Amino acid sequence: QKEVEQDPGPLSVPEGAIVSLNCTYSNSAFQYFMWYRQYSRKGPELLMYTYSSGNKEDGRFTAQVDKSSKYISLFIRDSQPSDSATYLCAMMGTSYDKVIFGPGTSLSVIP
Amino acid sequence: NAGVTQTPKFRVLKTGQSMTLLCAQDMNHEYMYWYRQDPGMGLRLIHYSVGEGTTAKGEVPDGYNVSRLKKQNFLLGLESAAPSQTSVYFCASSYSRRDTQYFGPGTRLTVL
């Protein structure tokens, strides 16, 4: 079993839809959770960074962490064509030894 | 502020050839990282550095060497390239291990 699993998609939604992206993980030591956005042929860029369980909101983006279920989500409200990208979840334990990335979910928002 | 830059952007090698990938950052970050990204595998850490003159192995270090002679530069070397090293290579840097990692644009390497 991989440490971090993520549905690769592709996920295709109409403009304005609410998008839900998810990751599951197996290591209960993970405490820091991140979402990166990666446009085609570009490097990843950080979208959201959360610690432990709970929700964090930033504009149209909400990150949710459920440590009891080892499950994290990223919600995108009022999705735009500019949101079309691959979304990578990532996580790290308190020992900060390394960041583990999920394989990414490809999202297309159709105008 | 250029952020993180990588040289070259593309490269094609023959099996057995060597090359060096250069990463430079202008954010005065202590930590620097080299990742490879393959379809379905996500980003995997090759080597990293916690400061000038230091290097450490990541998840997939075999076949690669690194050097951090200057704080702003992190070099990744392939001494004898193999087709299994065909990948997209990303460099990243961060102020500390817990802080945001900033990624470069990537180097697409093909080994024939």
mmCIF file of C-alpha atoms in Angstrom:
data_model
loop_
_atom_site.group_PDB
_atom_site.id
_atom_site.type_symbol
_atom_site.label_atom_id
_atom_site.label_comp_id
_atom_site.label_asym_id
_atom_site.label_seq_id
_atom_site.Cartn_x
_atom_site.Cartn_y
_atom_site.Cartn_z
ATOM 1 C CA GLN A 1 0.000 0.000 0.000
ATOM 2 C CA LYS A 2 1.331 3.427 -0.949
ATOM 3 C CA GLU A 3 1.726 5.918 1.897
ATOM 4 C CA VAL A 4 -0.455 8.460 0.103
ATOM 5 C CA GLU A 5 -3.156 7.577 -2.394
ATOM 6 C CA GLN A 6 -4.997 9.923 -4.705
ATOM 7 C CA ASP A 7 -7.440 9.278 -7.525
ATOM 8 C CA PRO A 8 -5.511 10.281 -10.681
ATOM 9 C CA GLY A 9 -8.619 11.331 -12.588
ATOM 10 C CA PRO A 10 -8.908 12.953 -15.007
ATOM 11 C CA LEU A 11 -11.767 14.876 -13.454
ATOM 12 C CA SER A 12 -13.801 17.070 -15.780
ATOM 13 C CA VAL A 13 -16.373 19.565 -14.449
ATOM 14 C CA PRO A 14 -18.343 22.494 -15.884
ATOM 15 C CA GLU A 15 -17.369 26.032 -14.946
ATOM 16 C CA GLY A 16 -18.971 27.097 -11.675
ATOM 17 C CA ALA A 17 -19.129 23.584 -10.213
ATOM 18 C CA ILE A 18 -17.889 22.655 -6.753
ATOM 19 C CA VAL A 19 -14.895 20.368 -7.010
ATOM 20 C CA SER A 20 -13.838 17.873 -4.351
ATOM 21 C CA LEU A 21 -10.327 16.421 -4.466
ATOM 22 C CA ASN A 22 -9.286 13.768 -1.982
ATOM 23 C CA CYS A 23 -6.312 11.878 -0.589
ATOM 24 C CA THR A 24 -6.016 9.010 1.821
ATOM 25 C CA TYR A 25 -2.905 8.114 3.748
ATOM 26 C CA SER A 26 -1.638 5.303 5.943
ATOM 27 C CA ASN A 27 0.925 6.918 8.266
ATOM 28 C CA SER A 28 -0.742 8.222 11.431
ATOM 29 C CA ALA A 29 2.407 10.279 12.191
ATOM 30 C CA PHE A 30 1.544 12.823 9.501
ATOM 31 C CA GLN A 31 0.645 16.159 11.081
ATOM 32 C CA TYR A 32 1.195 18.719 8.313
ATOM 33 C CA PHE A 33 -0.931 18.584 5.194
ATOM 34 C CA MET A 34 -0.505 20.509 1.972
ATOM 35 C CA TRP A 35 -2.149 20.944 -1.393
ATOM 36 C CA TYR A 36 -0.078 21.959 -4.391
ATOM 37 C CA ARG A 37 -1.349 23.025 -7.817
ATOM 38 C CA GLN A 38 0.706 22.140 -10.879
ATOM 39 C CA TYR A 39 -0.051 23.598 -14.291
ATOM 40 C CA SER A 40 1.057 21.640 -17.334
ATOM 41 C CA ARG A 41 4.841 21.716 -17.798
ATOM 42 C CA LYS A 42 5.327 23.893 -14.703
ATOM 43 C CA GLY A 43 6.556 23.286 -11.172
ATOM 44 C CA PRO A 44 4.113 22.730 -8.302
ATOM 45 C CA GLU A 45 3.021 25.761 -6.265
ATOM 46 C CA LEU A 46 1.613 25.664 -2.753
ATOM 47 C CA LEU A 47 -2.134 26.310 -2.414
ATOM 48 C CA MET A 48 -2.973 25.358 1.151
ATOM 49 C CA TYR A 49 -1.009 24.324 4.241
ATOM 50 C CA THR A 50 -2.786 22.968 7.320
ATOM 51 C CA TYR A 51 -1.740 21.478 10.621
ATOM 52 C CA SER A 52 -3.563 18.535 12.217
ATOM 53 C CA SER A 53 -7.321 18.130 11.861
ATOM 54 C CA GLY A 54 -9.888 20.723 10.884
ATOM 55 C CA ASN A 55 -10.759 23.094 8.067
ATOM 56 C CA LYS A 56 -8.914 26.006 6.510
ATOM 57 C CA GLU A 57 -10.431 28.394 4.004
ATOM 58 C CA ASP A 58 -8.703 30.702 1.526
ATOM 59 C CA GLY A 59 -10.941 32.392 -0.995
ATOM 60 C CA ARG A 60 -12.587 29.741 -3.151
ATOM 61 C CA PHE A 61 -10.440 26.977 -1.656
ATOM 62 C CA THR A 62 -11.144 24.973 1.515
ATOM 63 C CA ALA A 63 -8.809 22.309 2.863
ATOM 64 C CA GLN A 64 -10.221 19.713 5.229
ATOM 65 C CA VAL A 65 -8.301 17.188 7.312
ATOM 66 C CA ASP A 66 -9.838 14.208 9.090
ATOM 67 C CA LYS A 67 -7.010 12.495 10.913
ATOM 68 C CA SER A 68 -9.276 9.853 12.446
ATOM 69 C CA SER A 69 -10.101 8.610 8.946
ATOM 70 C CA LYS A 70 -6.671 9.470 7.493
ATOM 71 C CA TYR A 71 -8.430 11.463 4.803
ATOM 72 C CA ILE A 72 -7.859 14.962 3.452
ATOM 73 C CA SER A 73 -9.867 16.972 0.962
ATOM 74 C CA LEU A 74 -9.582 20.130 -1.087
ATOM 75 C CA PHE A 75 -12.802 21.848 -2.139
ATOM 76 C CA ILE A 76 -12.891 24.412 -4.915
ATOM 77 C CA ARG A 77 -16.006 26.583 -5.094
ATOM 78 C CA ASP A 78 -17.165 28.342 -8.271
ATOM 79 C CA SER A 79 -14.514 26.532 -10.299
ATOM 80 C CA GLN A 80 -12.923 28.458 -13.159
ATOM 81 C CA PRO A 81 -11.135 27.302 -16.345
ATOM 82 C CA SER A 82 -7.964 28.722 -14.777
ATOM 83 C CA ASP A 83 -8.292 26.030 -12.068
ATOM 84 C CA SER A 84 -7.525 23.377 -14.697
ATOM 85 C CA ALA A 85 -4.339 21.758 -13.411
ATOM 86 C CA THR A 86 -3.036 18.757 -11.527
ATOM 87 C CA TYR A 87 -3.545 18.924 -7.754
ATOM 88 C CA LEU A 88 -1.031 17.186 -5.526
ATOM 89 C CA CYS A 89 -1.641 16.435 -1.895
ATOM 90 C CA ALA A 90 1.397 16.265 0.356
ATOM 91 C CA MET A 91 2.030 15.516 3.993
ATOM 92 C CA MET A 92 4.765 15.478 6.594
ATOM 93 C CA GLY A 93 5.299 14.140 10.098
ATOM 94 C CA THR A 94 6.475 16.123 13.107
ATOM 95 C CA SER A 95 9.985 14.751 12.688
ATOM 96 C CA TYR A 96 10.074 16.767 9.436
ATOM 97 C CA ASP A 97 12.155 14.088 7.777
ATOM 98 C CA LYS A 98 10.524 14.429 4.380
ATOM 99 C CA VAL A 99 7.382 15.468 2.554
ATOM 100 C CA ILE A 100 5.402 12.668 0.911
ATOM 101 C CA PHE A 101 3.488 13.622 -2.211
ATOM 102 C CA GLY A 102 0.450 11.967 -3.702
ATOM 103 C CA PRO A 103 0.515 11.177 -7.442
ATOM 104 C CA GLY A 104 -1.885 14.025 -8.259
ATOM 105 C CA THR A 105 -5.403 14.421 -9.649
ATOM 106 C CA SER A 106 -5.813 16.028 -13.061
ATOM 107 C CA LEU A 107 -8.705 18.531 -13.157
ATOM 108 C CA SER A 108 -10.273 20.152 -16.205
ATOM 109 C CA VAL A 109 -12.847 22.926 -15.791
ATOM 110 C CA ILE A 110 -14.846 23.285 -18.983
ATOM 111 C CA PRO A 111 -16.160 26.786 -19.894
ATOM 112 C CA ASN B 1 13.352 37.966 -7.717
ATOM 113 C CA ALA B 2 13.692 34.937 -10.003
ATOM 114 C CA GLY B 3 12.801 32.422 -7.267
ATOM 115 C CA VAL B 4 14.065 28.967 -8.201
ATOM 116 C CA THR B 5 15.609 28.464 -11.619
ATOM 117 C CA GLN B 6 16.771 25.264 -13.280
ATOM 118 C CA THR B 7 19.203 24.663 -16.124
ATOM 119 C CA PRO B 8 18.740 23.126 -18.660
ATOM 120 C CA LYS B 9 15.002 22.925 -19.403
ATOM 121 C CA PHE B 10 15.336 19.901 -21.701
ATOM 122 C CA ARG B 11 18.041 17.344 -22.352
ATOM 123 C CA VAL B 12 18.390 14.099 -24.284
ATOM 124 C CA LEU B 13 21.177 11.741 -23.274
ATOM 125 C CA LYS B 14 22.415 8.401 -24.495
ATOM 126 C CA THR B 15 22.800 5.547 -22.038
ATOM 127 C CA GLY B 16 26.078 5.881 -20.185
ATOM 128 C CA GLN B 17 26.513 9.612 -20.719
ATOM 129 C CA SER B 18 26.859 11.983 -17.789
ATOM 130 C CA MET B 19 25.341 15.358 -17.085
ATOM 131 C CA THR B 20 24.773 17.915 -14.347
ATOM 132 C CA LEU B 21 21.528 19.722 -13.600
ATOM 133 C CA LEU B 22 21.863 23.118 -11.965
ATOM 134 C CA CYS B 23 19.415 24.637 -9.522
ATOM 135 C CA ALA B 24 19.714 28.202 -8.274
ATOM 136 C CA GLN B 25 17.595 30.116 -5.757
ATOM 137 C CA ASP B 26 17.738 33.776 -4.782
ATOM 138 C CA MET B 27 15.571 33.596 -1.645
ATOM 139 C CA ASN B 28 18.433 32.864 0.781
ATOM 140 C CA HIS B 29 16.843 29.526 1.654
ATOM 141 C CA GLU B 30 18.778 27.026 3.726
ATOM 142 C CA TYR B 31 17.043 23.899 2.471
ATOM 143 C CA MET B 32 17.183 22.663 -1.103
ATOM 144 C CA TYR B 33 15.751 19.507 -2.660
ATOM 145 C CA TRP B 34 15.879 17.474 -5.840
ATOM 146 C CA TYR B 35 12.789 15.487 -6.858
ATOM 147 C CA ARG B 36 11.867 13.380 -9.825
ATOM 148 C CA GLN B 37 8.300 13.172 -11.106
ATOM 149 C CA ASP B 38 7.061 10.156 -13.024
ATOM 150 C CA PRO B 39 3.508 9.368 -14.197
ATOM 151 C CA GLY B 40 1.456 7.782 -11.427
ATOM 152 C CA MET B 41 4.321 8.016 -8.937
ATOM 153 C CA GLY B 42 4.116 11.554 -7.655
ATOM 154 C CA LEU B 43 7.169 13.528 -6.645
ATOM 155 C CA ARG B 44 9.940 11.432 -5.114
ATOM 156 C CA LEU B 45 12.835 12.942 -3.205
ATOM 157 C CA ILE B 46 16.264 12.117 -4.621
ATOM 158 C CA HIS B 47 18.619 14.131 -2.397
ATOM 159 C CA TYR B 48 18.348 17.191 -0.238
ATOM 160 C CA SER B 49 20.539 19.707 1.566
ATOM 161 C CA VAL B 50 19.976 21.459 4.883
ATOM 162 C CA GLY B 51 22.644 24.089 4.277
ATOM 163 C CA GLU B 52 25.774 25.011 2.365
ATOM 164 C CA GLY B 53 28.214 22.110 2.252
ATOM 165 C CA THR B 54 25.656 19.486 3.377
ATOM 166 C CA THR B 55 23.795 16.805 1.444
ATOM 167 C CA ALA B 56 21.605 13.863 2.422
ATOM 168 C CA LYS B 57 19.907 10.966 0.659
ATOM 169 C CA GLY B 58 16.220 10.972 -0.037
ATOM 170 C CA GLU B 59 13.886 8.214 -1.149
ATOM 171 C CA VAL B 60 15.493 7.341 -4.515
ATOM 172 C CA PRO B 61 19.192 8.389 -4.397
ATOM 173 C CA ASP B 62 20.779 5.566 -6.415
ATOM 174 C CA GLY B 63 22.485 6.686 -9.629
ATOM 175 C CA TYR B 64 22.592 10.353 -8.586
ATOM 176 C CA ASN B 65 25.082 12.573 -6.777
ATOM 177 C CA VAL B 66 24.667 16.106 -5.498
ATOM 178 C CA SER B 67 26.744 19.005 -4.284
ATOM 179 C CA ARG B 68 25.953 22.247 -2.449
ATOM 180 C CA LEU B 69 29.155 24.265 -2.616
ATOM 181 C CA LYS B 70 27.296 27.576 -2.471
ATOM 182 C CA LYS B 71 24.147 28.310 -0.505
ATOM 183 C CA GLN B 72 22.234 29.446 -3.580
ATOM 184 C CA ASN B 73 23.137 26.494 -5.819
ATOM 185 C CA PHE B 74 22.312 22.786 -5.681
ATOM 186 C CA LEU B 75 23.725 20.517 -8.383
ATOM 187 C CA LEU B 76 22.381 17.099 -9.371
ATOM 188 C CA GLY B 77 24.725 14.797 -11.268
ATOM 189 C CA LEU B 78 24.120 11.662 -13.280
ATOM 190 C CA GLU B 79 27.433 9.866 -13.759
ATOM 191 C CA SER B 80 26.194 7.136 -16.120
ATOM 192 C CA ALA B 81 22.672 7.788 -17.335
ATOM 193 C CA ALA B 82 20.197 4.907 -17.675
ATOM 194 C CA PRO B 83 16.797 4.813 -19.424
ATOM 195 C CA SER B 84 15.169 4.420 -15.977
ATOM 196 C CA GLN B 85 16.327 7.960 -15.239
ATOM 197 C CA THR B 86 14.072 9.394 -17.922
ATOM 198 C CA SER B 87 11.888 11.740 -15.909
ATOM 199 C CA VAL B 88 11.053 15.328 -15.081
ATOM 200 C CA TYR B 89 13.385 16.688 -12.415
ATOM 201 C CA PHE B 90 12.299 19.437 -10.049
ATOM 202 C CA CYS B 91 14.393 21.439 -7.677
ATOM 203 C CA ALA B 92 12.813 23.108 -4.658
ATOM 204 C CA SER B 93 13.954 25.279 -1.787
ATOM 205 C CA SER B 94 12.579 26.317 1.579
ATOM 206 C CA TYR B 95 13.576 28.504 4.504
ATOM 207 C CA SER B 96 13.235 25.609 6.931
ATOM 208 C CA ARG B 97 12.060 22.008 6.684
ATOM 209 C CA ARG B 98 8.568 22.912 7.844
ATOM 210 C CA ASP B 99 8.161 25.910 5.566
ATOM 211 C CA THR B 100 6.701 26.085 2.089
ATOM 212 C CA GLN B 101 8.804 24.514 -0.611
ATOM 213 C CA TYR B 102 9.175 26.661 -3.735
ATOM 214 C CA PHE B 103 9.666 24.697 -6.919
ATOM 215 C CA GLY B 104 11.572 25.445 -10.082
ATOM 216 C CA PRO B 105 10.094 24.945 -13.574
ATOM 217 C CA GLY B 106 11.616 21.498 -14.047
ATOM 218 C CA THR B 107 14.061 19.767 -16.383
ATOM 219 C CA ARG B 108 12.750 17.179 -18.817
ATOM 220 C CA LEU B 109 15.383 14.481 -19.255
ATOM 221 C CA THR B 110 15.192 11.642 -21.755
ATOM 222 C CA VAL B 111 17.762 8.858 -21.701
ATOM 223 C CA LEU B 112 17.856 6.756 -24.856
#
